Structures are given as structure tokens and as C-alpha cells.
PDB file of C-alpha atoms in Angstrom:
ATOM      1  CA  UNK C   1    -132.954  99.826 -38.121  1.00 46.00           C
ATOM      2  CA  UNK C   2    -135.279  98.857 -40.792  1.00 49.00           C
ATOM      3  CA  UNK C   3    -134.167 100.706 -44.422  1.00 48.00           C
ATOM      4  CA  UNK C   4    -131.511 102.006 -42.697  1.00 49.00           C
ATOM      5  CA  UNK C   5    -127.778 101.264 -42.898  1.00 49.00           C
ATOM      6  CA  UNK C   6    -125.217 100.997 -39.587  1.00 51.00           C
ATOM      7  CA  UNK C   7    -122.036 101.199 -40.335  1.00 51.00           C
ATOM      8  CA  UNK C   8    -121.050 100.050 -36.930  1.00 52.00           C
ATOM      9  CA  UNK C   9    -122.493  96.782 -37.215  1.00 50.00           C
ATOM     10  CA  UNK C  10    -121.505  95.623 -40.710  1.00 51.00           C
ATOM     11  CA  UNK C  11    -125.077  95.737 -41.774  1.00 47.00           C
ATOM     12  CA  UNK C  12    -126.872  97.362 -44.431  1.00 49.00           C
ATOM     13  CA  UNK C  13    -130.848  96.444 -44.888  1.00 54.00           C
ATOM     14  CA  UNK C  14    -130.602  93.368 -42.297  1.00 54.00           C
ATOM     15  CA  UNK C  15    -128.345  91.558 -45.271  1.00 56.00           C
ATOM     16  CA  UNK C  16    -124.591  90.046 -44.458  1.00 54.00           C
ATOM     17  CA  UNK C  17    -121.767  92.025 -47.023  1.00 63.00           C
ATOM     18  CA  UNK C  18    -121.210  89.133 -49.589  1.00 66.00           C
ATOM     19  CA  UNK C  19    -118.055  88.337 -51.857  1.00 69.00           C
ATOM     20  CA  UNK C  20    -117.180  85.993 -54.463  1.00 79.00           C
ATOM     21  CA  UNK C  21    -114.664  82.879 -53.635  1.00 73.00           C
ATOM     22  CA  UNK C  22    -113.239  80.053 -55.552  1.00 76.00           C
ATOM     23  CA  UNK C  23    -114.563  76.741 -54.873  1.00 73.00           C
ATOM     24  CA  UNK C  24    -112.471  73.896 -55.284  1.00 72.00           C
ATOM     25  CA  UNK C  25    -112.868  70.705 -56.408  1.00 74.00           C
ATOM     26  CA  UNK C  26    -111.916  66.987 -54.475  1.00 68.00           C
ATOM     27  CA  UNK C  27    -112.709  63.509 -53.201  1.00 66.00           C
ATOM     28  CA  UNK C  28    -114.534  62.803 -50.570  1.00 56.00           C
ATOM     29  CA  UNK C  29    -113.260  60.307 -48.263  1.00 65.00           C
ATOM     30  CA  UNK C  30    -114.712  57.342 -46.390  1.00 71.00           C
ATOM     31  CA  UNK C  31    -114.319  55.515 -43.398  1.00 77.00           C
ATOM     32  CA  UNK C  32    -114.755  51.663 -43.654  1.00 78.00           C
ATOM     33  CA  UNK C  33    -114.461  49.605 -40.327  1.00 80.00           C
ATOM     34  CA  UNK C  34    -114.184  45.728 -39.592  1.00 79.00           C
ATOM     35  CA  UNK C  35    -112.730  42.879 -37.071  1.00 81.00           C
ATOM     36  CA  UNK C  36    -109.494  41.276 -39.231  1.00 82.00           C
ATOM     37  CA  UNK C  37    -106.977  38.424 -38.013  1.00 79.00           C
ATOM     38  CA  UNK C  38    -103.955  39.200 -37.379  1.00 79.00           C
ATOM     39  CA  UNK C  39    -101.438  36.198 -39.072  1.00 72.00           C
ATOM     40  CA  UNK C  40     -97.444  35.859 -40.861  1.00 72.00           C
ATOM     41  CA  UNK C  41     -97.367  36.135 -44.527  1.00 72.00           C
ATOM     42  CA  UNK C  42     -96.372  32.837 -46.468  1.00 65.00           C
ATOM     43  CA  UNK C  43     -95.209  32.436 -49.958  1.00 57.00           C
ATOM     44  CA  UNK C  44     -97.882  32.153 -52.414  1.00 59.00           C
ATOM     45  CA  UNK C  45    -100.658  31.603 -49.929  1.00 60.00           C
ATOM     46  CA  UNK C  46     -99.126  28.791 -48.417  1.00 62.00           C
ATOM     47  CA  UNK C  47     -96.614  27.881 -46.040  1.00 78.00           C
ATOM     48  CA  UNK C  48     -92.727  27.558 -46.698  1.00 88.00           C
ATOM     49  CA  UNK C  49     -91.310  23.800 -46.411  1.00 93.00           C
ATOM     50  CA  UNK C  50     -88.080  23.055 -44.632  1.00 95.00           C
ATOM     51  CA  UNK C  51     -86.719  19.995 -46.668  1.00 95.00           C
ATOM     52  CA  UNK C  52     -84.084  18.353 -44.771  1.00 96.00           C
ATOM     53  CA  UNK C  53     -81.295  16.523 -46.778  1.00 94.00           C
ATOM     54  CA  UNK C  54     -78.929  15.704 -44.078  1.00 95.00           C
ATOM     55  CA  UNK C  55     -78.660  11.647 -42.862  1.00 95.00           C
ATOM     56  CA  UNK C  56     -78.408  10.315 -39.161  1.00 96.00           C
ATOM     57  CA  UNK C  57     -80.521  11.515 -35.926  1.00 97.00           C
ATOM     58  CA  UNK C  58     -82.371  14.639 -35.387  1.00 98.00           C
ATOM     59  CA  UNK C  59     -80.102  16.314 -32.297  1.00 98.00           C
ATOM     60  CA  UNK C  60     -81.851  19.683 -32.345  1.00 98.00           C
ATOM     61  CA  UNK C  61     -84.939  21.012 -33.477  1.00 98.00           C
ATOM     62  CA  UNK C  62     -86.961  24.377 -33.595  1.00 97.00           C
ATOM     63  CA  UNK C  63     -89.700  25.068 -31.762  1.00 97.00           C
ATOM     64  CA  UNK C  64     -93.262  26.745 -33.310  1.00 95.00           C
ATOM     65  CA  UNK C  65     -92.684  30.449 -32.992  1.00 94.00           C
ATOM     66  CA  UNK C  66     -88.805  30.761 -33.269  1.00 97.00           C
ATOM     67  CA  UNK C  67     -87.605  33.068 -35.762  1.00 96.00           C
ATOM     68  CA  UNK C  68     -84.342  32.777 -38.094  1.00 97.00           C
ATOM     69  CA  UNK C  69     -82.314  34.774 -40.411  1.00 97.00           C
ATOM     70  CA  UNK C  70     -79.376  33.891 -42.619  1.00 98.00           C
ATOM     71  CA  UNK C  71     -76.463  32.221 -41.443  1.00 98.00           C
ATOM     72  CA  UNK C  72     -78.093  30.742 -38.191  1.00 98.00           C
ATOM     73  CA  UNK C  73     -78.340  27.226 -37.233  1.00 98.00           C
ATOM     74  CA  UNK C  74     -81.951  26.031 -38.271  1.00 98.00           C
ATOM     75  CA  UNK C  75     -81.929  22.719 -36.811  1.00 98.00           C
ATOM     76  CA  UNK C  76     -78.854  19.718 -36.306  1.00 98.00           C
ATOM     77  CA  UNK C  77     -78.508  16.211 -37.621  1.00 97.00           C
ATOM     78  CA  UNK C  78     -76.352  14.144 -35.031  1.00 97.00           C
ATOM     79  CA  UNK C  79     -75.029  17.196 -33.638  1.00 97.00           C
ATOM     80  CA  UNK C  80     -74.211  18.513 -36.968  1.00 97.00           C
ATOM     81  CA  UNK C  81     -75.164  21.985 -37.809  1.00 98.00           C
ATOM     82  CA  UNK C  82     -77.997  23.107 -41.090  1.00 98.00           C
ATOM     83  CA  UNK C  83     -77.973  26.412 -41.533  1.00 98.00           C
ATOM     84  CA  UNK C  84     -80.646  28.716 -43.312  1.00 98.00           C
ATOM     85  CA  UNK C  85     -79.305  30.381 -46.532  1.00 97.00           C
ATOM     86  CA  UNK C  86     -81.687  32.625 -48.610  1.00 96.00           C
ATOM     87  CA  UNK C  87     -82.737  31.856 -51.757  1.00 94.00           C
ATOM     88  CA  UNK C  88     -85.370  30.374 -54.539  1.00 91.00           C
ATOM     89  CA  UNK C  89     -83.287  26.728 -55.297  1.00 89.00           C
ATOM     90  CA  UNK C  90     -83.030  24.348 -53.481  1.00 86.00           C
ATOM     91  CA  UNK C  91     -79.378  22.608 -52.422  1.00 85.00           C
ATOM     92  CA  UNK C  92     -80.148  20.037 -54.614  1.00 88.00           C
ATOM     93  CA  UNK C  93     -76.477  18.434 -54.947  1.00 93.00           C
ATOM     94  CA  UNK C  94     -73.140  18.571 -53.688  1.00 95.00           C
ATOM     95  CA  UNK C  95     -71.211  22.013 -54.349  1.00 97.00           C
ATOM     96  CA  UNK C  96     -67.464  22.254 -55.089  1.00 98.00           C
ATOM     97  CA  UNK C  97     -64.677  23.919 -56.387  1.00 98.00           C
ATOM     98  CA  UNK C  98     -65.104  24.139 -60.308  1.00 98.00           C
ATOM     99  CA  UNK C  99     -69.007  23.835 -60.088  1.00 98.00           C
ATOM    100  CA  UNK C 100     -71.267  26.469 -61.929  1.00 97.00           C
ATOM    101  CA  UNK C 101     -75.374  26.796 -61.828  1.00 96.00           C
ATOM    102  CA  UNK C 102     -77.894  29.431 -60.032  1.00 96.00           C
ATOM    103  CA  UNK C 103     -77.526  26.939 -56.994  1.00 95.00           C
ATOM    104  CA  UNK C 104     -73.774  28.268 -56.898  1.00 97.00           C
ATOM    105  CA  UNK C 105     -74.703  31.846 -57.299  1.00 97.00           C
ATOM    106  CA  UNK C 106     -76.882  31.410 -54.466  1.00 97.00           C
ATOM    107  CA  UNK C 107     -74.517  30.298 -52.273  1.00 98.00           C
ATOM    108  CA  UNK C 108     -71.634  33.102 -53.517  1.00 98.00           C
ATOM    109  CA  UNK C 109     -74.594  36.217 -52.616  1.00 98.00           C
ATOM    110  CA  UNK C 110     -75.001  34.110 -48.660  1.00 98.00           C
ATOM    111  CA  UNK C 111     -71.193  34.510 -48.784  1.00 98.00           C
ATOM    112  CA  UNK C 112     -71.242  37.904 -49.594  1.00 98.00           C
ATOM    113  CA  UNK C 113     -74.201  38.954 -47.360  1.00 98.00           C
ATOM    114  CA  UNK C 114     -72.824  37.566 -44.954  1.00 98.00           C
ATOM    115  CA  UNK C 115     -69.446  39.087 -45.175  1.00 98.00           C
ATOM    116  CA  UNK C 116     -67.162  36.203 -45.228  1.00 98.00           C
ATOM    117  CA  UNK C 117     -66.349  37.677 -48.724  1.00 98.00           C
ATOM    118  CA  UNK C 118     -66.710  41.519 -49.922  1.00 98.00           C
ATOM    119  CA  UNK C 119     -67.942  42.045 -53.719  1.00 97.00           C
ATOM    120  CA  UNK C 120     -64.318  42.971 -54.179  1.00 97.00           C
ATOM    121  CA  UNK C 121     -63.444  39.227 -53.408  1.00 97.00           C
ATOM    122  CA  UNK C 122     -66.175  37.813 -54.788  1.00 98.00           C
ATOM    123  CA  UNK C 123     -68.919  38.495 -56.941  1.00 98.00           C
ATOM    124  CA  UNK C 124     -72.009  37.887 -55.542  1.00 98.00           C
ATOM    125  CA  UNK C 125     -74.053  37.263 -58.692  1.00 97.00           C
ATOM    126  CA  UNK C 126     -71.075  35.263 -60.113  1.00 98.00           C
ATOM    127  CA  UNK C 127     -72.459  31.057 -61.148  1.00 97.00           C
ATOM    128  CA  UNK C 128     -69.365  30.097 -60.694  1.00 98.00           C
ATOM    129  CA  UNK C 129     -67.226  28.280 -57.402  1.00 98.00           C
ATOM    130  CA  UNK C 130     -64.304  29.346 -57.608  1.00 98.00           C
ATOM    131  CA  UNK C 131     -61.163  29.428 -54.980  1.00 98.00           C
ATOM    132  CA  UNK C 132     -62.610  32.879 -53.503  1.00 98.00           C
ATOM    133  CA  UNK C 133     -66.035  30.732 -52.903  1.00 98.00           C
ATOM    134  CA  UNK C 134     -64.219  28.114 -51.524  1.00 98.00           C
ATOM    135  CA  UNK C 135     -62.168  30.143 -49.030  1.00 98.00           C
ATOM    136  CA  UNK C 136     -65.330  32.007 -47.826  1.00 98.00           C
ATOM    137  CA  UNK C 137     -67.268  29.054 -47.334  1.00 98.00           C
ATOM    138  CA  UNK C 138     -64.204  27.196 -45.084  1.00 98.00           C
ATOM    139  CA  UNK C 139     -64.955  30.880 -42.823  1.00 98.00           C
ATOM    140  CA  UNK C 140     -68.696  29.767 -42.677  1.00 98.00           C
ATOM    141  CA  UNK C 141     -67.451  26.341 -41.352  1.00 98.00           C
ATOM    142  CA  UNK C 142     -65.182  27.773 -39.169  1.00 98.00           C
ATOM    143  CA  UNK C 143     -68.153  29.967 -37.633  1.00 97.00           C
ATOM    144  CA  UNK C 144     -70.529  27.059 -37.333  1.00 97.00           C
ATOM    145  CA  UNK C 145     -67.444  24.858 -35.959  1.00 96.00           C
ATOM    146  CA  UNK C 146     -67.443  22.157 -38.527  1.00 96.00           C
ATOM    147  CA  UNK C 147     -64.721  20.904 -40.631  1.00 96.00           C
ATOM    148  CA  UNK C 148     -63.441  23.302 -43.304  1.00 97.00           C
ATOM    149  CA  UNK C 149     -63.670  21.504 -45.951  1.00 97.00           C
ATOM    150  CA  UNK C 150     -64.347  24.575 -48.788  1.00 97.00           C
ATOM    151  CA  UNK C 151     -67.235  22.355 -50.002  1.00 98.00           C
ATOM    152  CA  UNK C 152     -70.963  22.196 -49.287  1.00 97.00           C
ATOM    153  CA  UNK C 153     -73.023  19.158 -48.877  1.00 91.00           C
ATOM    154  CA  UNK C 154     -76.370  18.900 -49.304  1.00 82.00           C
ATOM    155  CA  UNK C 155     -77.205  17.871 -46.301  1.00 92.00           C
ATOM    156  CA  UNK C 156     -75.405  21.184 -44.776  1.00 96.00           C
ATOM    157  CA  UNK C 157     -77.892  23.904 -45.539  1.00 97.00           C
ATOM    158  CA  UNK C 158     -81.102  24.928 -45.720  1.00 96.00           C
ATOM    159  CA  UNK C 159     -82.221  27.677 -49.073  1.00 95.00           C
ATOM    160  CA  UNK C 160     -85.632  29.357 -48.400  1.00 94.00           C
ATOM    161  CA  UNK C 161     -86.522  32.438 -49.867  1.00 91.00           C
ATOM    162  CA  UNK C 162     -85.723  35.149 -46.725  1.00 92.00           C
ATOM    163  CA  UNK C 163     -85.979  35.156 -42.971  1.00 93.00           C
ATOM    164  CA  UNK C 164     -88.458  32.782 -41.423  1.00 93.00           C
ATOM    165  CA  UNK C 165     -90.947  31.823 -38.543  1.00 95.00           C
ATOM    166  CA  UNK C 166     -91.462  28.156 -37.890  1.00 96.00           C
ATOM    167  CA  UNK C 167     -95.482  27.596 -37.623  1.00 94.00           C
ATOM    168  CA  UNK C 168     -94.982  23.952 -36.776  1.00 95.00           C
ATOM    169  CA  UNK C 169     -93.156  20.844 -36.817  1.00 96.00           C
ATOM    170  CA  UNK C 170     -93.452  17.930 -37.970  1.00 96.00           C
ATOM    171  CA  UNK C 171     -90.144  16.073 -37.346  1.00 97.00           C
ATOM    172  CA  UNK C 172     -89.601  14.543 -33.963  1.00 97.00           C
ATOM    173  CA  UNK C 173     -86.106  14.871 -31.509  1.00 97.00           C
ATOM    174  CA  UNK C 174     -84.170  11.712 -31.842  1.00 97.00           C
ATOM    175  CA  UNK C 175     -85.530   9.992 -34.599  1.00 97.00           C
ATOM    176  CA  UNK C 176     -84.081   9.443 -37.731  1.00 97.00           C
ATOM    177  CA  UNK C 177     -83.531  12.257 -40.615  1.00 96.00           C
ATOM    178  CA  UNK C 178     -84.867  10.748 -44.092  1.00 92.00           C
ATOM    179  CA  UNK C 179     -83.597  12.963 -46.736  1.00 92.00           C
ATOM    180  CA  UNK C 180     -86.198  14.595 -48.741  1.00 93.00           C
ATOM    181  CA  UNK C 181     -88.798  14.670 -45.707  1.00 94.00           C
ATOM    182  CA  UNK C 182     -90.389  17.994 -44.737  1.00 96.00           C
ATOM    183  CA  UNK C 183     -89.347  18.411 -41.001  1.00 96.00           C
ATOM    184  CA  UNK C 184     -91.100  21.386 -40.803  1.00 97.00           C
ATOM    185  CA  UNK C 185     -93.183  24.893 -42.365  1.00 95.00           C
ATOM    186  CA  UNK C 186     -92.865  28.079 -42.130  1.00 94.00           C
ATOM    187  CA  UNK C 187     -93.898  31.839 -42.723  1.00 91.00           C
ATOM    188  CA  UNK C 188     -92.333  35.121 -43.489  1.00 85.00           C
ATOM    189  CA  UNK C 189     -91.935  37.289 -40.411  1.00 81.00           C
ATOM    190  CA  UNK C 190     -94.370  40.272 -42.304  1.00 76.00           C
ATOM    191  CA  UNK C 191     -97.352  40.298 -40.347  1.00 76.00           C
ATOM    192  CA  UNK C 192    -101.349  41.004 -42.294  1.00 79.00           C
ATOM    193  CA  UNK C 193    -104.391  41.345 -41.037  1.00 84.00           C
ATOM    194  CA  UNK C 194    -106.986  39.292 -43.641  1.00 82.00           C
ATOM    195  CA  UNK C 195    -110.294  40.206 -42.829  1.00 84.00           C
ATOM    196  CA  UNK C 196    -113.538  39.051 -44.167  1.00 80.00           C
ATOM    197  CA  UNK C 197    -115.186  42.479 -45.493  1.00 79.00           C
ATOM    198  CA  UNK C 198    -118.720  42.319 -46.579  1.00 78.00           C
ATOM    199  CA  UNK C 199    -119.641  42.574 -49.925  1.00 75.00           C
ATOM    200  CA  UNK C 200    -121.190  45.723 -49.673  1.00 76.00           C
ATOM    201  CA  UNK C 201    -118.078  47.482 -48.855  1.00 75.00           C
ATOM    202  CA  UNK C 202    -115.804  45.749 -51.247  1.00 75.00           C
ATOM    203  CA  UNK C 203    -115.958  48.803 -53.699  1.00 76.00           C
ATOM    204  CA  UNK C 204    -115.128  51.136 -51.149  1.00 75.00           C
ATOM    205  CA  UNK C 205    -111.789  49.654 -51.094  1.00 83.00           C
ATOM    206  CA  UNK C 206    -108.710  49.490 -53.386  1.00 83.00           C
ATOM    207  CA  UNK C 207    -105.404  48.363 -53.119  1.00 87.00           C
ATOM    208  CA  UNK C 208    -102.669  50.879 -51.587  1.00 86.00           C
ATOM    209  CA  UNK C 209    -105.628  52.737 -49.287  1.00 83.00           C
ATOM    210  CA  UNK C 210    -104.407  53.464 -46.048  1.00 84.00           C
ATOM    211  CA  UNK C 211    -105.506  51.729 -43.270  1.00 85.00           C
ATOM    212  CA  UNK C 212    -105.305  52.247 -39.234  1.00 84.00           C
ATOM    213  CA  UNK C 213    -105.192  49.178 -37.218  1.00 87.00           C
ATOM    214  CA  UNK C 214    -106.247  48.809 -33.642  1.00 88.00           C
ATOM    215  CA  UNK C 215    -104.825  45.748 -32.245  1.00 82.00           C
ATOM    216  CA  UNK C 216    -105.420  43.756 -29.233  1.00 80.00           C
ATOM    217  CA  UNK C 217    -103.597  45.536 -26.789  1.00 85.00           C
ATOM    218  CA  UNK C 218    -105.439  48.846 -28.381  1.00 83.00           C
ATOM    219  CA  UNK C 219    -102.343  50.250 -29.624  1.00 86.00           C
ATOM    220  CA  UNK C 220    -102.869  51.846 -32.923  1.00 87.00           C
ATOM    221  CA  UNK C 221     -99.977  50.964 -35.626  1.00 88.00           C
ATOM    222  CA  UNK C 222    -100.371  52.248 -39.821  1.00 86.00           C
ATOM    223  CA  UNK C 223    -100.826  49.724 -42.650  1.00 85.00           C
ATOM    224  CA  UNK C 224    -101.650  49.729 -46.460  1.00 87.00           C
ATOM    225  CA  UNK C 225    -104.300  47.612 -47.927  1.00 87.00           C
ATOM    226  CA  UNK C 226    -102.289  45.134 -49.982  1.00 79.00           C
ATOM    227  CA  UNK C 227    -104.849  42.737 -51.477  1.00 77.00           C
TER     228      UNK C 227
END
């Protein structure tokens, strides 16, 4: 068929039929692989500390691995409850009726989250203890089977800044409860994977990328590169 066109075949002087097309423009994308450990976030690189405040004998304790969220008995002091409460201060006094201070607008957002009062009742960024404070507290009591007192010792609860996992202990069953002493720490229940990327590859990622993790039981679960 040499000079010769065949219309049949598509060909014309053994050369392909060519067209123009627009070409665009994008990123090319990479694929960077490495071994990571998989831990529990903590605060600020480091773990949180459960202060206890409460005096007589340690009745009840946590164990390493036990998780807790808001309103749930953390650990008891001669068989009285201390219950975690979220928040960044600490329970640093004695709260009553009349009181004001961000420890006191802590405690009035527990209430509310909780739902021993609604935002109607009580406003949950409100500083100040008032009568509404004090009745939802005495419901809190009445949950954790205490006396109802409308008050809140120090000794009664726990503030740390959200849900927790206890990564050790360091108080022992039956021993006395020195207020001030760190009984034991704690993460966040977010889980990361740290790993040690060579320095080669460091430019090849950024924070927010995209990330597939394989872990050990080779399932295959989505994360975002954070740090």
C-alpha cells in the first residue's frame, strides 16, 4: 500500500490521522512508606496527671488501660466516690453557693453537659454558683449516692481536660490518700502513629497529607498527617 491511501483502514501513507488536544496541567503525586508506632495522644507531649485531693484510704483504683468520660467514678477515697469533670483548672478549693471564678464555670458547663441542668436552667458559661448550680449539683450527688449537700469539695472531683485513658498508676489500694499526690497519668483516647521518617523523605511530607495505615491485624483504616 505504499503511496497509496485505504480508506478502510484509517491509513493514508503508513501515518496515524492526528488531531490537536488540550493538555492540562497538575501535581504529581508520591508515595512515601515507613514502620510507625501506634500510641494515645497526651497533652502537650506529655502525659495528663490525676491529682487527688480527697483525705482517708484509697478504696478503689483504676487499672492501666481503663477508659473514662465525664461524670464517671475515676477512683474512691474510703469508699467515697471522685468523679472526672472536664476542664483546664483544677478544683483548687471548696465550691459553694455565692462563689464566682472560671473554677465555677467549669463546674456549671459539667452540669449542663451532663444534663442535670438545661441552658434554660442554667447557663453553662455563667462564673457564678448560684441556687440553679446548687440544685444540679445535689442531682450529681444523688447519682453518685453521696450526700446532697449542693456543695463541692475538693476532694470530690477530678478536672482534666476531656475523656481519658489511664497509662499507669502510681497510687497503691489501701494506703493512704495525701492530698496533692499524683495517683496516677493519663492520655487522650485519640490514637497516632509517630514514626521515625528518614531525613530524606522529610520534604516529601507536609502537614494535612493523607495517609493510609496498615495496622497489625492488616486492616487498613485513613489518617491525616498531623505533625
Amino acid at each position: 500500500l505504499d503511496g497509496h491511501s485505504d480508506r478502510s483502514s484509517g491509513f493514508s501513507d503508513n501515518h496515524y490521522p492526528t488531531s490537536l488536544t488540550t493538555v492540562a496541567q497538575g501535581s504529581l503525586a508520591s508515595q512515601v512508606s515507613a514502620s510507625g508506632t501506634l500510641e494515645y495522644t497526651v497533652s502537650g507531649g506529655s502525659g495528663y496527671s490525676v491529682v487527688n485531693e480527697a483525705a482517708g484510704t484509697f478504696s478503689k483504683l483504676p487499672a492501666a488501660g481503663e477508659v473514662f468520660s465525664r461524670g464517671e467514678v475515676l477512683y474512691r477515697v474510703s469508699n467515697e466516690p471522685v468523679v472526672l469533670l472536664y476542664g483546664d483548672t483544677p478544683i483548687y478549693r471548696s465550691l459553694y453557693e455565692g462563689d464566682s471564678g472560671p473554677d465555677v464555670r467549669e463546674l456549671n458547663g459539667n452540669l449542663v453537659a451532663l444534663r442535670y441542668a438545661t441552658r434554660s436552667e442554667l447557663d453553662p458559661t455563667s462564673d457564678y454558683f448560684s441556687a440553679e448550680t446548687a440544685y444540679a449539683l445535689e442531682r450529681l450527688q444523688d447519682t453518685l449516692g453521696v450526700e446532697q449537700t449542693g456543695s463541692l469539695t475538693g476532694g470530690q472531683a477530678v478536672l482534666l481536660p476531656g475523656q481519658m485513658r489511664i497509662t499507669s498508676l502510681s497510687a497503691t489500694l489501701g494506703t493512704s490518700a495525701a492530698s496533692g499526690a499524683t495517683i496516677a497519668q493519663a492520655s487522650s483516647t485519640t490514637r497516632q502513629v509517630v514514626v521515625d521518617l528518614d531525613a530524606s523523605e522529610q520534604t516529601e511530607i507536609k502537614i494535612g497529607d493523607t495517609a493510609q495505615i496498615t495496622l497489625p491485624d492488616n486492616a487498613i483504616t485513613p489518617g491525616v498527617v498531623s505533625g
